[in-house]
């Protein structure tokens, strides 16, 4: 029999929300499976338009973003990084790409990326970066350009 002296029901902390944006469906699938098993609510997008709609309508703790989506050679992922940074400044953004260079890494960081990882990267290492970003406060935008 329960009485008023019993411990109050504890609310479970909300599941961290994660967005994976990559034009390779196999990467979206494997990351979704891995992070879902580790207690995350995961959305995936394989196209820029799909990712933009998700970013506009949902607040994510972390976005894992490829830079090049589709067959074009432009780093259109930068557009999504900018959008996410403008809409949800507290969202942490990880760039995961096979097309890294010092210049594109600098540009991604200027757009709001918090971490830059090169493919291929073991999921356990990506998860360590995700957890580290969730546990550390988001940096404030610099006042000087």
PDB file of C-alpha atoms in Angstrom:
ATOM      1  CA  UNK A   1       0.000   0.000   0.000  1.00  0.00           C
ATOM      2  CA  UNK A   2       1.342   3.417  -0.954  1.00  0.00           C
ATOM      3  CA  UNK A   3       1.147   6.392   1.370  1.00  0.00           C
ATOM      4  CA  UNK A   4       2.088  10.026   1.037  1.00  0.00           C
ATOM      5  CA  UNK A   5       5.439   9.197   2.655  1.00  0.00           C
ATOM      6  CA  UNK A   6       6.591   7.118  -0.311  1.00  0.00           C
ATOM      7  CA  UNK A   7       9.296   8.550  -2.531  1.00  0.00           C
ATOM      8  CA  UNK A   8       7.937  10.863  -5.219  1.00  0.00           C
ATOM      9  CA  UNK A   9       8.092   9.546  -8.746  1.00  0.00           C
ATOM     10  CA  UNK A  10      11.263  10.811 -10.369  1.00  0.00           C
ATOM     11  CA  UNK A  11      11.009  12.182 -13.846  1.00  0.00           C
ATOM     12  CA  UNK A  12      13.395  10.613 -16.283  1.00  0.00           C
ATOM     13  CA  UNK A  13      15.669  13.156 -17.952  1.00  0.00           C
ATOM     14  CA  UNK A  14      14.625  13.737 -21.556  1.00  0.00           C
ATOM     15  CA  UNK A  15      16.479  11.733 -24.178  1.00  0.00           C
ATOM     16  CA  UNK A  16      19.081  13.891 -25.922  1.00  0.00           C
ATOM     17  CA  UNK A  17      17.996  14.718 -29.479  1.00  0.00           C
ATOM     18  CA  UNK A  18      20.493  14.102 -32.241  1.00  0.00           C
ATOM     19  CA  UNK A  19      20.336  14.847 -35.964  1.00  0.00           C
ATOM     20  CA  UNK A  20      22.546  12.974 -38.430  1.00  0.00           C
ATOM     21  CA  UNK A  21      22.865  14.598 -41.871  1.00  0.00           C
ATOM     22  CA  UNK A  22      24.695  12.524 -44.482  1.00  0.00           C
ATOM     23  CA  UNK A  23      23.879  11.628 -48.075  1.00  0.00           C
ATOM     24  CA  UNK A  24      25.029   8.049 -47.450  1.00  0.00           C
ATOM     25  CA  UNK A  25      21.988   6.181 -46.128  1.00  0.00           C
ATOM     26  CA  UNK A  26      24.224   3.504 -44.588  1.00  0.00           C
ATOM     27  CA  UNK A  27      25.918   6.124 -42.395  1.00  0.00           C
ATOM     28  CA  UNK A  28      22.561   7.560 -41.303  1.00  0.00           C
ATOM     29  CA  UNK A  29      21.300   4.070 -40.522  1.00  0.00           C
ATOM     30  CA  UNK A  30      24.340   2.919 -38.553  1.00  0.00           C
ATOM     31  CA  UNK A  31      24.547   6.144 -36.538  1.00  0.00           C
ATOM     32  CA  UNK A  32      20.810   6.085 -35.855  1.00  0.00           C
ATOM     33  CA  UNK A  33      20.999   2.490 -34.613  1.00  0.00           C
ATOM     34  CA  UNK A  34      24.108   3.112 -32.500  1.00  0.00           C
ATOM     35  CA  UNK A  35      22.907   6.307 -30.818  1.00  0.00           C
ATOM     36  CA  UNK A  36      19.345   5.004 -30.325  1.00  0.00           C
ATOM     37  CA  UNK A  37      20.789   2.043 -28.421  1.00  0.00           C
ATOM     38  CA  UNK A  38      22.724   4.533 -26.264  1.00  0.00           C
ATOM     39  CA  UNK A  39      19.657   6.513 -25.195  1.00  0.00           C
ATOM     40  CA  UNK A  40      19.377   9.191 -27.873  1.00  0.00           C
ATOM     41  CA  UNK A  41      16.349  10.245 -29.920  1.00  0.00           C
ATOM     42  CA  UNK A  42      17.773  10.297 -33.449  1.00  0.00           C
ATOM     43  CA  UNK A  43      16.526  11.919 -36.645  1.00  0.00           C
ATOM     44  CA  UNK A  44      18.334  11.533 -39.954  1.00  0.00           C
ATOM     45  CA  UNK A  45      18.370  13.470 -43.214  1.00  0.00           C
ATOM     46  CA  UNK A  46      20.068  12.614 -46.496  1.00  0.00           C
ATOM     47  CA  UNK A  47      19.283  15.848 -48.362  1.00  0.00           C
ATOM     48  CA  UNK A  48      19.757  19.543 -47.647  1.00  0.00           C
ATOM     49  CA  UNK A  49      16.035  20.418 -47.854  1.00  0.00           C
ATOM     50  CA  UNK A  50      15.103  17.619 -45.455  1.00  0.00           C
ATOM     51  CA  UNK A  51      17.809  18.668 -42.976  1.00  0.00           C
ATOM     52  CA  UNK A  52      16.765  22.337 -43.137  1.00  0.00           C
ATOM     53  CA  UNK A  53      13.129  21.460 -42.317  1.00  0.00           C
ATOM     54  CA  UNK A  54      14.206  19.340 -39.345  1.00  0.00           C
ATOM     55  CA  UNK A  55      16.533  22.077 -38.043  1.00  0.00           C
ATOM     56  CA  UNK A  56      13.824  24.730 -38.402  1.00  0.00           C
ATOM     57  CA  UNK A  57      11.235  22.666 -36.527  1.00  0.00           C
ATOM     58  CA  UNK A  58      13.241  20.793 -33.889  1.00  0.00           C
ATOM     59  CA  UNK A  59      15.799  21.721 -31.274  1.00  0.00           C
ATOM     60  CA  UNK A  60      18.709  19.294 -31.200  1.00  0.00           C
ATOM     61  CA  UNK A  61      21.427  18.945 -28.589  1.00  0.00           C
ATOM     62  CA  UNK A  62      23.854  17.783 -31.288  1.00  0.00           C
ATOM     63  CA  UNK A  63      23.913  17.695 -35.085  1.00  0.00           C
ATOM     64  CA  UNK A  64      26.378  15.418 -36.879  1.00  0.00           C
ATOM     65  CA  UNK A  65      26.741  16.968 -40.315  1.00  0.00           C
ATOM     66  CA  UNK A  66      28.495  15.887 -43.501  1.00  0.00           C
ATOM     67  CA  UNK A  67      29.686  18.801 -45.624  1.00  0.00           C
ATOM     68  CA  UNK A  68      28.938  17.492 -49.092  1.00  0.00           C
ATOM     69  CA  UNK A  69      25.477  16.156 -49.778  1.00  0.00           C
ATOM     70  CA  UNK A  70      24.528  14.661 -53.117  1.00  0.00           C
ATOM     71  CA  UNK A  71      26.629  14.770 -56.240  1.00  0.00           C
ATOM     72  CA  UNK A  72      27.619  18.436 -56.229  1.00  0.00           C
ATOM     73  CA  UNK A  73      31.088  19.459 -55.145  1.00  0.00           C
ATOM     74  CA  UNK A  74      29.937  22.365 -52.962  1.00  0.00           C
ATOM     75  CA  UNK A  75      30.125  22.058 -49.174  1.00  0.00           C
ATOM     76  CA  UNK A  76      26.359  22.637 -48.869  1.00  0.00           C
ATOM     77  CA  UNK A  77      26.474  21.334 -45.315  1.00  0.00           C
ATOM     78  CA  UNK A  78      27.811  24.758 -44.314  1.00  0.00           C
ATOM     79  CA  UNK A  79      24.370  26.197 -45.093  1.00  0.00           C
ATOM     80  CA  UNK A  80      22.782  23.798 -42.600  1.00  0.00           C
ATOM     81  CA  UNK A  81      25.432  24.616 -39.981  1.00  0.00           C
ATOM     82  CA  UNK A  82      24.682  28.342 -40.357  1.00  0.00           C
ATOM     83  CA  UNK A  83      20.934  27.744 -40.130  1.00  0.00           C
ATOM     84  CA  UNK A  84      21.253  25.549 -37.033  1.00  0.00           C
ATOM     85  CA  UNK A  85      23.596  28.034 -35.361  1.00  0.00           C
ATOM     86  CA  UNK A  86      21.200  30.935 -36.053  1.00  0.00           C
ATOM     87  CA  UNK A  87      18.011  29.113 -35.001  1.00  0.00           C
ATOM     88  CA  UNK A  88      19.384  27.162 -32.037  1.00  0.00           C
ATOM     89  CA  UNK A  89      22.639  28.727 -30.750  1.00  0.00           C
ATOM     90  CA  UNK A  90      22.941  26.093 -27.991  1.00  0.00           C
ATOM     91  CA  UNK A  91      22.981  23.199 -30.499  1.00  0.00           C
ATOM     92  CA  UNK A  92      26.425  21.632 -30.742  1.00  0.00           C
ATOM     93  CA  UNK A  93      27.531  20.808 -34.282  1.00  0.00           C
ATOM     94  CA  UNK A  94      29.980  18.122 -35.363  1.00  0.00           C
ATOM     95  CA  UNK A  95      31.223  18.070 -38.937  1.00  0.00           C
ATOM     96  CA  UNK A  96      31.998  14.524 -40.097  1.00  0.00           C
ATOM     97  CA  UNK A  97      33.394  14.534 -43.605  1.00  0.00           C
ATOM     98  CA  UNK A  98      35.842  12.809 -45.915  1.00  0.00           C
ATOM     99  CA  UNK A  99      36.549  16.115 -47.690  1.00  0.00           C
ATOM    100  CA  UNK A 100      38.361  17.996 -44.975  1.00  0.00           C
ATOM    101  CA  UNK A 101      40.978  20.682 -45.436  1.00  0.00           C
ATOM    102  CA  UNK A 102      42.300  23.344 -43.093  1.00  0.00           C
ATOM    103  CA  UNK A 103      40.388  26.005 -45.052  1.00  0.00           C
ATOM    104  CA  UNK A 104      37.040  24.199 -44.958  1.00  0.00           C
ATOM    105  CA  UNK A 105      37.531  23.342 -41.282  1.00  0.00           C
ATOM    106  CA  UNK A 106      38.120  27.036 -40.490  1.00  0.00           C
ATOM    107  CA  UNK A 107      35.049  27.998 -42.508  1.00  0.00           C
ATOM    108  CA  UNK A 108      32.900  25.351 -40.773  1.00  0.00           C
ATOM    109  CA  UNK A 109      34.014  26.655 -37.365  1.00  0.00           C
ATOM    110  CA  UNK A 110      33.193  30.240 -38.432  1.00  0.00           C
ATOM    111  CA  UNK A 111      29.705  29.016 -39.407  1.00  0.00           C
ATOM    112  CA  UNK A 112      29.198  27.509 -35.957  1.00  0.00           C
ATOM    113  CA  UNK A 113      30.702  24.013 -35.970  1.00  0.00           C
ATOM    114  CA  UNK A 114      32.080  22.860 -32.606  1.00  0.00           C
ATOM    115  CA  UNK A 115      34.084  19.845 -33.789  1.00  0.00           C
ATOM    116  CA  UNK A 116      35.517  18.626 -37.072  1.00  0.00           C
ATOM    117  CA  UNK A 117      36.068  14.888 -37.632  1.00  0.00           C
ATOM    118  CA  UNK A 118      37.404  13.076 -40.669  1.00  0.00           C
ATOM    119  CA  UNK A 119      35.726   9.978 -42.116  1.00  0.00           C
ATOM    120  CA  UNK A 120      36.043   7.144 -41.490  1.00  0.00           C
ATOM    121  CA  UNK A 121      35.727   7.461 -37.719  1.00  0.00           C
ATOM    122  CA  UNK A 122      34.647   4.647 -35.364  1.00  0.00           C
ATOM    123  CA  UNK A 123      31.197   5.258 -33.891  1.00  0.00           C
ATOM    124  CA  UNK A 124      32.621   4.975 -30.378  1.00  0.00           C
ATOM    125  CA  UNK A 125      34.918   7.945 -31.082  1.00  0.00           C
ATOM    126  CA  UNK A 126      32.055   9.976 -32.566  1.00  0.00           C
ATOM    127  CA  UNK A 127      30.008   9.133 -29.453  1.00  0.00           C
ATOM    128  CA  UNK A 128      32.826  10.389 -27.193  1.00  0.00           C
ATOM    129  CA  UNK A 129      32.813  13.737 -29.023  1.00  0.00           C
ATOM    130  CA  UNK A 130      29.002  13.927 -28.843  1.00  0.00           C
ATOM    131  CA  UNK A 131      29.006  13.232 -25.103  1.00  0.00           C
ATOM    132  CA  UNK A 132      31.810  15.726 -24.503  1.00  0.00           C
ATOM    133  CA  UNK A 133      29.898  18.462 -26.336  1.00  0.00           C
ATOM    134  CA  UNK A 134      26.663  17.722 -24.467  1.00  0.00           C
ATOM    135  CA  UNK A 135      28.503  17.930 -21.141  1.00  0.00           C
ATOM    136  CA  UNK A 136      30.338  21.174 -21.936  1.00  0.00           C
ATOM    137  CA  UNK A 137      28.563  24.528 -22.272  1.00  0.00           C
ATOM    138  CA  UNK A 138      28.198  25.986 -25.743  1.00  0.00           C
ATOM    139  CA  UNK A 139      30.732  28.677 -26.473  1.00  0.00           C
ATOM    140  CA  UNK A 140      29.489  32.190 -26.974  1.00  0.00           C
ATOM    141  CA  UNK A 141      29.882  33.757 -30.375  1.00  0.00           C
ATOM    142  CA  UNK A 142      32.950  35.958 -30.520  1.00  0.00           C
ATOM    143  CA  UNK A 143      32.228  39.669 -30.529  1.00  0.00           C
ATOM    144  CA  UNK A 144      34.949  40.345 -33.057  1.00  0.00           C
ATOM    145  CA  UNK A 145      35.026  38.970 -36.582  1.00  0.00           C
TER     146      UNK A 145
END
